[in-house]
PDB file of C-alpha atoms and ligand atoms in Angstrom:
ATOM      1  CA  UNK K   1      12.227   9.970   6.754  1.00 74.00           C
ATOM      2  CA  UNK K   2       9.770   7.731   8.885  1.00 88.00           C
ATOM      3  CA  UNK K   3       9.296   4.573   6.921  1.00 96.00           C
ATOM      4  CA  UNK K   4       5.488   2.988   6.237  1.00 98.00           C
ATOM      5  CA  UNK K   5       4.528  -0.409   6.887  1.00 98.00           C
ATOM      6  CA  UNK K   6       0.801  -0.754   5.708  1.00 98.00           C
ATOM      7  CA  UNK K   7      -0.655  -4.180   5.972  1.00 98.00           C
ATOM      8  CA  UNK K   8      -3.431  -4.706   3.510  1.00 98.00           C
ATOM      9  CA  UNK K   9      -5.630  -7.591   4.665  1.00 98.00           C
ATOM     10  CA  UNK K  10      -7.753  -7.546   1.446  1.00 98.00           C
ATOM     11  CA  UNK K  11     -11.112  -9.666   1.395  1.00 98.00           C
ATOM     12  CA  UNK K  12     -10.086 -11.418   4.262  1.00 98.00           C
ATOM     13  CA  UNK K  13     -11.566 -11.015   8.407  1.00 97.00           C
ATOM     14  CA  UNK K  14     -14.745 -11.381   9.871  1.00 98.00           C
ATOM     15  CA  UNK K  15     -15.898  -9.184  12.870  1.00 98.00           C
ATOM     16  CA  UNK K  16     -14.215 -11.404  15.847  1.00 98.00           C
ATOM     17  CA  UNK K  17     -11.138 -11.918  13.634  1.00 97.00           C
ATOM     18  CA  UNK K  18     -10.067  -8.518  12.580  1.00 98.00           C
ATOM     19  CA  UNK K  19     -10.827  -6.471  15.506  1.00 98.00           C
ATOM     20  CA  UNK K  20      -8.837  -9.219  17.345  1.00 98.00           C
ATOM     21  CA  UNK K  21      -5.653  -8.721  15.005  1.00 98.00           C
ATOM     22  CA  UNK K  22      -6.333  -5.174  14.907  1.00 98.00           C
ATOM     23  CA  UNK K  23      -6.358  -4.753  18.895  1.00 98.00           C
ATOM     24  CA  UNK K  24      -3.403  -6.918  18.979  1.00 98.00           C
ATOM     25  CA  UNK K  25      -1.135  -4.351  16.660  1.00 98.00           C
ATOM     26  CA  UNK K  26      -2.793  -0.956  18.570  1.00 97.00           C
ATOM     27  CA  UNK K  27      -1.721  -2.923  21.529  1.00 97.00           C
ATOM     28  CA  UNK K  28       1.750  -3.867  20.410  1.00 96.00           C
ATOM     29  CA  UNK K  29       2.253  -0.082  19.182  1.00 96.00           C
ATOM     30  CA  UNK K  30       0.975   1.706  22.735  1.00 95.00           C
ATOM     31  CA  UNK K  31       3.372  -0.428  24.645  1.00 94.00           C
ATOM     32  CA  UNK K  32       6.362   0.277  22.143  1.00 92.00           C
ATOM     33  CA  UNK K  33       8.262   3.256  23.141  1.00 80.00           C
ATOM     34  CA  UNK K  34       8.177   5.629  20.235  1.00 82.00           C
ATOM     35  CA  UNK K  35       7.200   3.965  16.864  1.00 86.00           C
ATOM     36  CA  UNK K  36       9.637   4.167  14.283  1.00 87.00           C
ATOM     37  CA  UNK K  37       7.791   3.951  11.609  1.00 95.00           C
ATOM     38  CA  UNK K  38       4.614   4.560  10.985  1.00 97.00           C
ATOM     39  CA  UNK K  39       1.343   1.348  10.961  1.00 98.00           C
ATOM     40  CA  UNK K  40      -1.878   1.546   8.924  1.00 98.00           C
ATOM     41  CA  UNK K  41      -4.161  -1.327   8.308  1.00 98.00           C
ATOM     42  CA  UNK K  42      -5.798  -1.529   5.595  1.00 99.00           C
ATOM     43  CA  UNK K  43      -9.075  -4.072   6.317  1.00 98.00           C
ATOM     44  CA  UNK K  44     -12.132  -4.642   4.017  1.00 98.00           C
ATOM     45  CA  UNK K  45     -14.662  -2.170   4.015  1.00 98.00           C
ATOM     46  CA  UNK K  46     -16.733  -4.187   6.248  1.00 98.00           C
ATOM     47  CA  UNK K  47     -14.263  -3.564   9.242  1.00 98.00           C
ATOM     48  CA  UNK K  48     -13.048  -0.432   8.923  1.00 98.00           C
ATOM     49  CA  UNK K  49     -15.299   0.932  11.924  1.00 98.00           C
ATOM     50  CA  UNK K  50     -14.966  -1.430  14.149  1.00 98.00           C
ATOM     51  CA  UNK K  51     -10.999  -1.561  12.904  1.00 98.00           C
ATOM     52  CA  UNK K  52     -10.834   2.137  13.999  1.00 98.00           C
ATOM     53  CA  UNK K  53     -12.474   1.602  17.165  1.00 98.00           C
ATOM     54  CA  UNK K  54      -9.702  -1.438  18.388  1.00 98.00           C
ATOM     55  CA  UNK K  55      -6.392   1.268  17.796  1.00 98.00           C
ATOM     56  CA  UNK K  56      -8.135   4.472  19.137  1.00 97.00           C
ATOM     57  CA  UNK K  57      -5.839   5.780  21.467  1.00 95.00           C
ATOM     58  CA  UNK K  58      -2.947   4.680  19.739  1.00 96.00           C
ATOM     59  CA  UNK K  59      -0.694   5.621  16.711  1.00 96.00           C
ATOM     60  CA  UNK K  60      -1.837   2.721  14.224  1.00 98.00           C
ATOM     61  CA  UNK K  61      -4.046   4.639  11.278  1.00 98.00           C
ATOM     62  CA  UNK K  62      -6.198   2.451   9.056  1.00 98.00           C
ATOM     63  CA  UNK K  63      -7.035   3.379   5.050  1.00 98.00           C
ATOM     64  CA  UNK K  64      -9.381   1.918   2.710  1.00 98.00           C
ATOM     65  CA  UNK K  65      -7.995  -0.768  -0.210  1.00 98.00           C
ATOM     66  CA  UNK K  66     -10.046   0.756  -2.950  1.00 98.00           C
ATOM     67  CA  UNK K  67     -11.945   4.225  -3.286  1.00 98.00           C
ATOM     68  CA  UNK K  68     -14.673   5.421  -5.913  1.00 98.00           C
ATOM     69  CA  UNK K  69     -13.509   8.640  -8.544  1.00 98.00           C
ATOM     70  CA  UNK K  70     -17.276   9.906  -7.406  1.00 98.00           C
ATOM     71  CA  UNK K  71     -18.355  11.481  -4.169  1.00 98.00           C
ATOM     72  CA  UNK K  72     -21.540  10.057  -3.997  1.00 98.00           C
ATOM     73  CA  UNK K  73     -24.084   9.047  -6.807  1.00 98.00           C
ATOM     74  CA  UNK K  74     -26.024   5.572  -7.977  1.00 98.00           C
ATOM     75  CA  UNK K  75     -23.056   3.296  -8.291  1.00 98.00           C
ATOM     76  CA  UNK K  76     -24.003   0.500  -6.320  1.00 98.00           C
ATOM     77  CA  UNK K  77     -21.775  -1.488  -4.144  1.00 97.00           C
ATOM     78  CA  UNK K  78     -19.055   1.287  -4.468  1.00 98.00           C
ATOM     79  CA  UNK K  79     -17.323   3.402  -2.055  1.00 98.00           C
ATOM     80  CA  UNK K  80     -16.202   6.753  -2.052  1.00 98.00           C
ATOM     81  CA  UNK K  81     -13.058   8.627  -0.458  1.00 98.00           C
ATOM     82  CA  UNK K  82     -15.671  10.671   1.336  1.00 98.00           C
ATOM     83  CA  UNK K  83     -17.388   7.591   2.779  1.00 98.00           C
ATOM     84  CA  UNK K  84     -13.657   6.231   3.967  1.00 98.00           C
ATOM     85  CA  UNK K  85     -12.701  10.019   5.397  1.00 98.00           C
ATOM     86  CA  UNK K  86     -16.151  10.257   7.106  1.00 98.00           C
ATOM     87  CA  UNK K  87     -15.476   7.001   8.767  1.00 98.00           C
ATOM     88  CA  UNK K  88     -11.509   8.485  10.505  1.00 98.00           C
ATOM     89  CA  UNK K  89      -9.590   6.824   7.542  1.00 98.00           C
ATOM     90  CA  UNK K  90      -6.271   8.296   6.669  1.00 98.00           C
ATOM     91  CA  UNK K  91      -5.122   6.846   3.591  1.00 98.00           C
ATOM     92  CA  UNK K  92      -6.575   4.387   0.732  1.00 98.00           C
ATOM     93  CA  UNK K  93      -4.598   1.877  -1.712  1.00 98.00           C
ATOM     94  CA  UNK K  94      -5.456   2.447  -5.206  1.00 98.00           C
ATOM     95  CA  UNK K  95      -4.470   0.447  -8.479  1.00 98.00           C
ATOM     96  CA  UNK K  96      -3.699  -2.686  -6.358  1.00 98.00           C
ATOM     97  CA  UNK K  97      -2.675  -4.764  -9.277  1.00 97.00           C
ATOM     98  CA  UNK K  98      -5.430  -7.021  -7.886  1.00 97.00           C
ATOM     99  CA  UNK K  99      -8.024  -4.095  -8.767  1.00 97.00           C
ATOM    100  CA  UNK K 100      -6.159  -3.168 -12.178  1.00 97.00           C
ATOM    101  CA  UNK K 101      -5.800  -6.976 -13.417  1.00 95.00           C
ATOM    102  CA  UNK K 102      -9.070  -8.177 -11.727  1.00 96.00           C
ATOM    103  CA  UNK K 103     -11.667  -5.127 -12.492  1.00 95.00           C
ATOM    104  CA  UNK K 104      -9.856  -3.868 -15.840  1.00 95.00           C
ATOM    105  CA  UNK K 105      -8.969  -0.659 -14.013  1.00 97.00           C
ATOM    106  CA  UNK K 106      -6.787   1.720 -16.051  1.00 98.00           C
ATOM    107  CA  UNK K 107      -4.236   4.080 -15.163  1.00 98.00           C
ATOM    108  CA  UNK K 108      -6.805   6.882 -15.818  1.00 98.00           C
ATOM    109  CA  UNK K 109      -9.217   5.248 -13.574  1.00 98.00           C
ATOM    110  CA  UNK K 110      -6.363   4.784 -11.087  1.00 98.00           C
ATOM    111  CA  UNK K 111      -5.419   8.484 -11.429  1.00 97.00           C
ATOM    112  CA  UNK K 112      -9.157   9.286 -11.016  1.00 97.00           C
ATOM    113  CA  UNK K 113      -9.094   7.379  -7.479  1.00 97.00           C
ATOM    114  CA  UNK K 114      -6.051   9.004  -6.257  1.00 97.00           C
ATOM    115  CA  UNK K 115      -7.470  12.612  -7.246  1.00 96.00           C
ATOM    116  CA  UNK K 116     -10.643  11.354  -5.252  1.00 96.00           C
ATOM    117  CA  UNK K 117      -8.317  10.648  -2.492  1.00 97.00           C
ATOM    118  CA  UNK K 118      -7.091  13.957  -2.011  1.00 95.00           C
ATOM    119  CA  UNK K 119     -10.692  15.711  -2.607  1.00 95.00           C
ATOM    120  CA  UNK K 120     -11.254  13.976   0.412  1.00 96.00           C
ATOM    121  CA  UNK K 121      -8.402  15.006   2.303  1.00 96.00           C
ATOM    122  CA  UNK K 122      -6.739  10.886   2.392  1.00 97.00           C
ATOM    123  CA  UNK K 123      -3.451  10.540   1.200  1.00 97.00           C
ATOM    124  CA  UNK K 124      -3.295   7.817  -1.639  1.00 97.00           C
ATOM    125  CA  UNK K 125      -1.266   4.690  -1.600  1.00 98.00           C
ATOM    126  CA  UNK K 126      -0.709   4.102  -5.730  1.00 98.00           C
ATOM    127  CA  UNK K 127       0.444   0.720  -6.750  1.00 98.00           C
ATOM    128  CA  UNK K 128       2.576   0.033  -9.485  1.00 98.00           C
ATOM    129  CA  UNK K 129       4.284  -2.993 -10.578  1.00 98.00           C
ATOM    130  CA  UNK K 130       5.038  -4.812 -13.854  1.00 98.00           C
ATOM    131  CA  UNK K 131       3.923  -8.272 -14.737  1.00 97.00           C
ATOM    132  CA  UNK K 132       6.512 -11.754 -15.281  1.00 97.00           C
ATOM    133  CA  UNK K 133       5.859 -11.568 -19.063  1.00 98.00           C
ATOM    134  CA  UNK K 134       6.609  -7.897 -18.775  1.00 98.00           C
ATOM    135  CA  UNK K 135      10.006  -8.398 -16.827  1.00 97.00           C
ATOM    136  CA  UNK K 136      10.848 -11.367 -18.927  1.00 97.00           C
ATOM    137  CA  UNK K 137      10.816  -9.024 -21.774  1.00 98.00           C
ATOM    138  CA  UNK K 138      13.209  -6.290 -20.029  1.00 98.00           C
ATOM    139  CA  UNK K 139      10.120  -3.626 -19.789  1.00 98.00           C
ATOM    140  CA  UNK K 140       9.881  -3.248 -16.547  1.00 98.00           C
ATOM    141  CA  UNK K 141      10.850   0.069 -15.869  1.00 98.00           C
ATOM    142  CA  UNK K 142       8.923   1.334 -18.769  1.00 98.00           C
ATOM    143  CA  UNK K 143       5.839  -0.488 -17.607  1.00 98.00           C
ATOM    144  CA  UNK K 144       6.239   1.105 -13.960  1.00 98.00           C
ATOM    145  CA  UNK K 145       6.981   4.540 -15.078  1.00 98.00           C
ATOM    146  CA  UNK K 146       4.290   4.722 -17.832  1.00 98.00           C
ATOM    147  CA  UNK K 147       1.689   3.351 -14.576  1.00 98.00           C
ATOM    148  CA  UNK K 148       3.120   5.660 -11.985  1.00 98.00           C
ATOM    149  CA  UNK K 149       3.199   8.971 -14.846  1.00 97.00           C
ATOM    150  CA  UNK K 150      -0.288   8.002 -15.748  1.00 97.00           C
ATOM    151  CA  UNK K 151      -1.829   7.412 -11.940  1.00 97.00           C
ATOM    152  CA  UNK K 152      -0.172  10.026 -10.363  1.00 95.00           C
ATOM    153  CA  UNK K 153      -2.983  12.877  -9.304  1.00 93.00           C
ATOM    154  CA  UNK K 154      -2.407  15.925 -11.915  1.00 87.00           C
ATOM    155  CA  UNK K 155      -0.416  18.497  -9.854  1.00 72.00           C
ATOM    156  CA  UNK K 156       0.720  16.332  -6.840  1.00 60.00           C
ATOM    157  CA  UNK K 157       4.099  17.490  -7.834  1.00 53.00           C
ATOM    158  CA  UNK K 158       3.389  20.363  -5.748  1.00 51.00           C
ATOM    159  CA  UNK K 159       4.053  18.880  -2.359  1.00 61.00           C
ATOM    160  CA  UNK K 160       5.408  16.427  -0.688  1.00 65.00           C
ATOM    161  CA  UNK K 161       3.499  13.630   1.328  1.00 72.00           C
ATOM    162  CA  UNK K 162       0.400  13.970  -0.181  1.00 91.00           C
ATOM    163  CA  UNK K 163       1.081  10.391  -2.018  1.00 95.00           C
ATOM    164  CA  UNK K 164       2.325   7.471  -1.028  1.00 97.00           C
ATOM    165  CA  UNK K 165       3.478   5.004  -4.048  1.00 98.00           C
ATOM    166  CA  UNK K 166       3.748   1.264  -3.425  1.00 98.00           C
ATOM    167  CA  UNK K 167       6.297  -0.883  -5.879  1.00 98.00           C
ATOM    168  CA  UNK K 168       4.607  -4.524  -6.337  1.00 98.00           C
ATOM    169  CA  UNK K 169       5.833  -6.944  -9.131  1.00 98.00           C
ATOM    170  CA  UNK K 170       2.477  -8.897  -9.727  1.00 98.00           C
ATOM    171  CA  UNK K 171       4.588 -12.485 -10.054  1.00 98.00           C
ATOM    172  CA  UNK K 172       6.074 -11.384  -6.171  1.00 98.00           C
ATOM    173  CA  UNK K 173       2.305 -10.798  -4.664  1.00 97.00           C
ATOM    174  CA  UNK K 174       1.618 -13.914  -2.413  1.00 96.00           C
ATOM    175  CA  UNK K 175       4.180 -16.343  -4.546  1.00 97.00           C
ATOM    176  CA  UNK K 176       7.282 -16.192  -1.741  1.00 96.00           C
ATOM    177  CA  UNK K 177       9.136 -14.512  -4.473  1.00 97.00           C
ATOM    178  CA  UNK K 178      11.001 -11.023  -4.642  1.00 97.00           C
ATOM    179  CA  UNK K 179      13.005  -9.416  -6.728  1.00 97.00           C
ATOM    180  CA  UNK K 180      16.831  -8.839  -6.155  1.00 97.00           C
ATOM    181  CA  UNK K 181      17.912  -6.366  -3.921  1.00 98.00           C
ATOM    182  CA  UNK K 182      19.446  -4.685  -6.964  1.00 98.00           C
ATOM    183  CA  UNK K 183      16.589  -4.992  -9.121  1.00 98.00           C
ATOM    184  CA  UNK K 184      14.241  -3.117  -5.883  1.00 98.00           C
ATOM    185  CA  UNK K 185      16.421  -0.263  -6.254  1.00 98.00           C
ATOM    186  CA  UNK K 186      16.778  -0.179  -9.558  1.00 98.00           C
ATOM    187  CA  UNK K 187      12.833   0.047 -10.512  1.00 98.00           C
ATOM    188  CA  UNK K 188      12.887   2.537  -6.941  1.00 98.00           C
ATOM    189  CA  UNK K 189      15.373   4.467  -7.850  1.00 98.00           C
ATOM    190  CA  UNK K 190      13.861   5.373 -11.218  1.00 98.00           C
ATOM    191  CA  UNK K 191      10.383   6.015  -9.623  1.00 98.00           C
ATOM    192  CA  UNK K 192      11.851   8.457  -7.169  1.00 97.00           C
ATOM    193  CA  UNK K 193      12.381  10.719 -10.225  1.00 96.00           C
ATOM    194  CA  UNK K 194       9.172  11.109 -10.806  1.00 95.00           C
ATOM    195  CA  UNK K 195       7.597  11.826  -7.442  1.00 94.00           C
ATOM    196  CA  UNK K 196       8.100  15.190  -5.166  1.00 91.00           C
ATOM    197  CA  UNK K 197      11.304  14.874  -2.563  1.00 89.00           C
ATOM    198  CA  UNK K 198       9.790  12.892   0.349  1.00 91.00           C
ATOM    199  CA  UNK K 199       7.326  10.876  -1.223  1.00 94.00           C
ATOM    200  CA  UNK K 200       7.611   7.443   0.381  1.00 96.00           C
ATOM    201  CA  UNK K 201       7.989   4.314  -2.062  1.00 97.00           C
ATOM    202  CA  UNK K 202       7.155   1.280  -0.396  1.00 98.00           C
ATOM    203  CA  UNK K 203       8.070  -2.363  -1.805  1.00 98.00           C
ATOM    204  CA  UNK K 204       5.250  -4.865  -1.455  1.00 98.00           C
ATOM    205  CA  UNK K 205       5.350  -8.621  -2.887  1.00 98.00           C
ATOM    206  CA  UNK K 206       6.070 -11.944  -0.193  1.00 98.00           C
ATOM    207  CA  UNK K 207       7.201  -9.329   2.469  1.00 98.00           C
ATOM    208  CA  UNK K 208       7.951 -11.611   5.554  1.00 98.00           C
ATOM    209  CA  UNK K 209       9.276 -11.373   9.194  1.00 98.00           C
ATOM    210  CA  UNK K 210      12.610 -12.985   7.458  1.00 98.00           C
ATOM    211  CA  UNK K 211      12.913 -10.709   4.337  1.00 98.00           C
ATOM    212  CA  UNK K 212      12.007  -7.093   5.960  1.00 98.00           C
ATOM    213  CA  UNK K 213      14.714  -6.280   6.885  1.00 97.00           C
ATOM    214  CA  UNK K 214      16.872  -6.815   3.828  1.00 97.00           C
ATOM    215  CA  UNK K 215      13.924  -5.037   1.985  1.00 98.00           C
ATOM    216  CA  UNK K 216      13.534  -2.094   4.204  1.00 97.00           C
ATOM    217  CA  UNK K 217      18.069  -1.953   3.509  1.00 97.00           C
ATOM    218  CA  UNK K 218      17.375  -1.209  -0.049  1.00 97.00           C
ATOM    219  CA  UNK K 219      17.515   1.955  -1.714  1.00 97.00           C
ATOM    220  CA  UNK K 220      15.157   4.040  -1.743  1.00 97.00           C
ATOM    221  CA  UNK K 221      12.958   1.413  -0.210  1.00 98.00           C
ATOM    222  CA  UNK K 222      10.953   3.547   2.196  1.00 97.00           C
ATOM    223  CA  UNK K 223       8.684   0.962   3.814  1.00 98.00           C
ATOM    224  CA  UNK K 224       6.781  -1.715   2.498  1.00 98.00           C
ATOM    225  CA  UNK K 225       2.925  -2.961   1.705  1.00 98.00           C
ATOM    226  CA  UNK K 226       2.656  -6.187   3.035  1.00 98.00           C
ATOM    227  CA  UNK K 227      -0.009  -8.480   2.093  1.00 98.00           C
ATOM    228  CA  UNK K 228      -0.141 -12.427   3.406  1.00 98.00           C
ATOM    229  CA  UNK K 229       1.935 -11.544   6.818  1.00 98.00           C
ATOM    230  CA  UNK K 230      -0.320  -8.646   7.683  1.00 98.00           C
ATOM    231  CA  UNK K 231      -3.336 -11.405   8.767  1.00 98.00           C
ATOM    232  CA  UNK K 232      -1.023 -12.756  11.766  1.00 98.00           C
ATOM    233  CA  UNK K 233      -0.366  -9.967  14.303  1.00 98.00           C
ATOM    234  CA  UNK K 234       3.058 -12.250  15.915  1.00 98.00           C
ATOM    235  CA  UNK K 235       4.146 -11.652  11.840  1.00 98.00           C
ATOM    236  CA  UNK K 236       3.292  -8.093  10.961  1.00 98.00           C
ATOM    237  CA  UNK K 237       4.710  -6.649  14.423  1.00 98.00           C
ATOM    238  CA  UNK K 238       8.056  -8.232  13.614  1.00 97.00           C
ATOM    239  CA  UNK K 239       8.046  -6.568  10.149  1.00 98.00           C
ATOM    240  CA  UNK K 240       7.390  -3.406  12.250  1.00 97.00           C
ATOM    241  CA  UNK K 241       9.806  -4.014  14.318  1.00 96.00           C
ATOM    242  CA  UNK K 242      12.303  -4.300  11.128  1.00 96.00           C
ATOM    243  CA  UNK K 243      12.585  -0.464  10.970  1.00 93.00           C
ATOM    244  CA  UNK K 244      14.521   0.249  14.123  1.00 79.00           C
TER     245      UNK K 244
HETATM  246  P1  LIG T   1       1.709 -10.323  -0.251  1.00 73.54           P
HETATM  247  O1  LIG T   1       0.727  -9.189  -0.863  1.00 73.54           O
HETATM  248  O2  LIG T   1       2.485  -9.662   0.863  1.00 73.54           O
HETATM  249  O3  LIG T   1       0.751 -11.363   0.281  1.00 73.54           O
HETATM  250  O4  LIG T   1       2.568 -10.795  -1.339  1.00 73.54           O
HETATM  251  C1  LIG T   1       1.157  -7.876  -1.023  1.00 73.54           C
HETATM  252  C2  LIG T   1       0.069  -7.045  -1.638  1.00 73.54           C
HETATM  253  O5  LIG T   1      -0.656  -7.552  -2.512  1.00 73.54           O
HETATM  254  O6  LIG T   1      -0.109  -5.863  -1.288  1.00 73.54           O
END
């Protein structure tokens, strides 16, 4: 299966900045001979357009970071999975753990995003992950499991790629930390149970240049969400270049 490597920039880029970085990884893909894996940005909502416009032409796609349950309606300073389609976007990342622990949203709200996602025809990237006070106290996989049962759209166990999930322990998100490779493919091997054959399940948490490959050698680990290391172009392209 072709692995993922999404980078989500989250609030971070102005104009000059991100269509620079952006140009910089079309560019880097177009001159590589047959990708293998496959590249989508993930910039604020601010450059998504202009995002889209810098890797026209070449195989990079580019997703939204957070999506509204609603097509359309008076909810101001939201967006919807419409808006993101409209605009050429592929995918969106819901229940970031940024979104669930800084916004209160719940696994129904979550599951409400995702189901938005495929309304409009994007395929979902549904993070999961388990706090340090929650791994201390050996719940882990119940915490995952209970977030992925409970986001998961209602019938996407009919097909394959139609979600992507995303496995990121909060205490590994920008803290240089990560989780033994045994303890990745333990929490990945127990969400591949519960997702249709083929669904990718990324790991995301202090991915690096130096770690990506080791991660993207795990288990089940089929590609990873990387955060911090997506903002320098030098950095993400050699987590890229990890999946040969
Ligand atoms: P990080 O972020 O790579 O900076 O740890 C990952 C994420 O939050 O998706």
């Amino acid at each position: 299966m072709r692995r993922m490597i999404a980078g989500n920039w989250k609030m971070n880029g102005l104009r000059e900045d991100g269509v620079a970085l952006a140009s910089a990884v079309a560019r880097q893909a177009r001159e590589a001979k047959g990708l293998s894996c496959y590249v989508v940005l993930c910039p604020p909502a601010t450059l998504i357009a202009p995002v889209l416009e810098a890797v026209a032409g070449s195989p990079v796609a580019v997703g939204g970071q957070n999506c509204h349950a609603e097509p359309d309606g008076a909810f101001t300073g939201e967006i919807s999975a419409e808006m993101l389609a409209d605009l050429g976007c592929a995918h969106v990342i819901v229940g970031h753990s940024e979104r669930r622990m800084g916004y209160g949203e719940t696994d129904a709200a979550v599951r409400a995003r995702a189901e938005a996602a495929h309304r409009a025809g994007l395929v979902p990237i549904i993070c999961v992950g388990e706090t340090l006070d929650e791994r201390e106290a050996g719940r882990t996989l119940d915490v995952v499991l209970r977030q992925l049962d409970r986001s998961l759209p209602v019938g996407s166990a009919a097909g394959s790629g139609t979600v992507v999930v995303a496995y990121e322990p909060v205490w590994a998100i920008g803290s240089g930390l990560v989780p033994t490779r045994e303890d990745i493919e333990t929490v990945h091997r127990a969400l591949r149970t519960r997702v249709p054959a083929g669904t990718p399940i990324l790991y995301g948490g202090s991915a690096k240049p130096d770690n990506a490959g080791e991660l993207l050698a795990a288990d089940e680990v089929g590609g990873l969400l990387v955060g911090g290391a997506s903002l320098d172009a030098g950095s993400f392209w050699r987590i890229v270049e990890s999946c040969a």
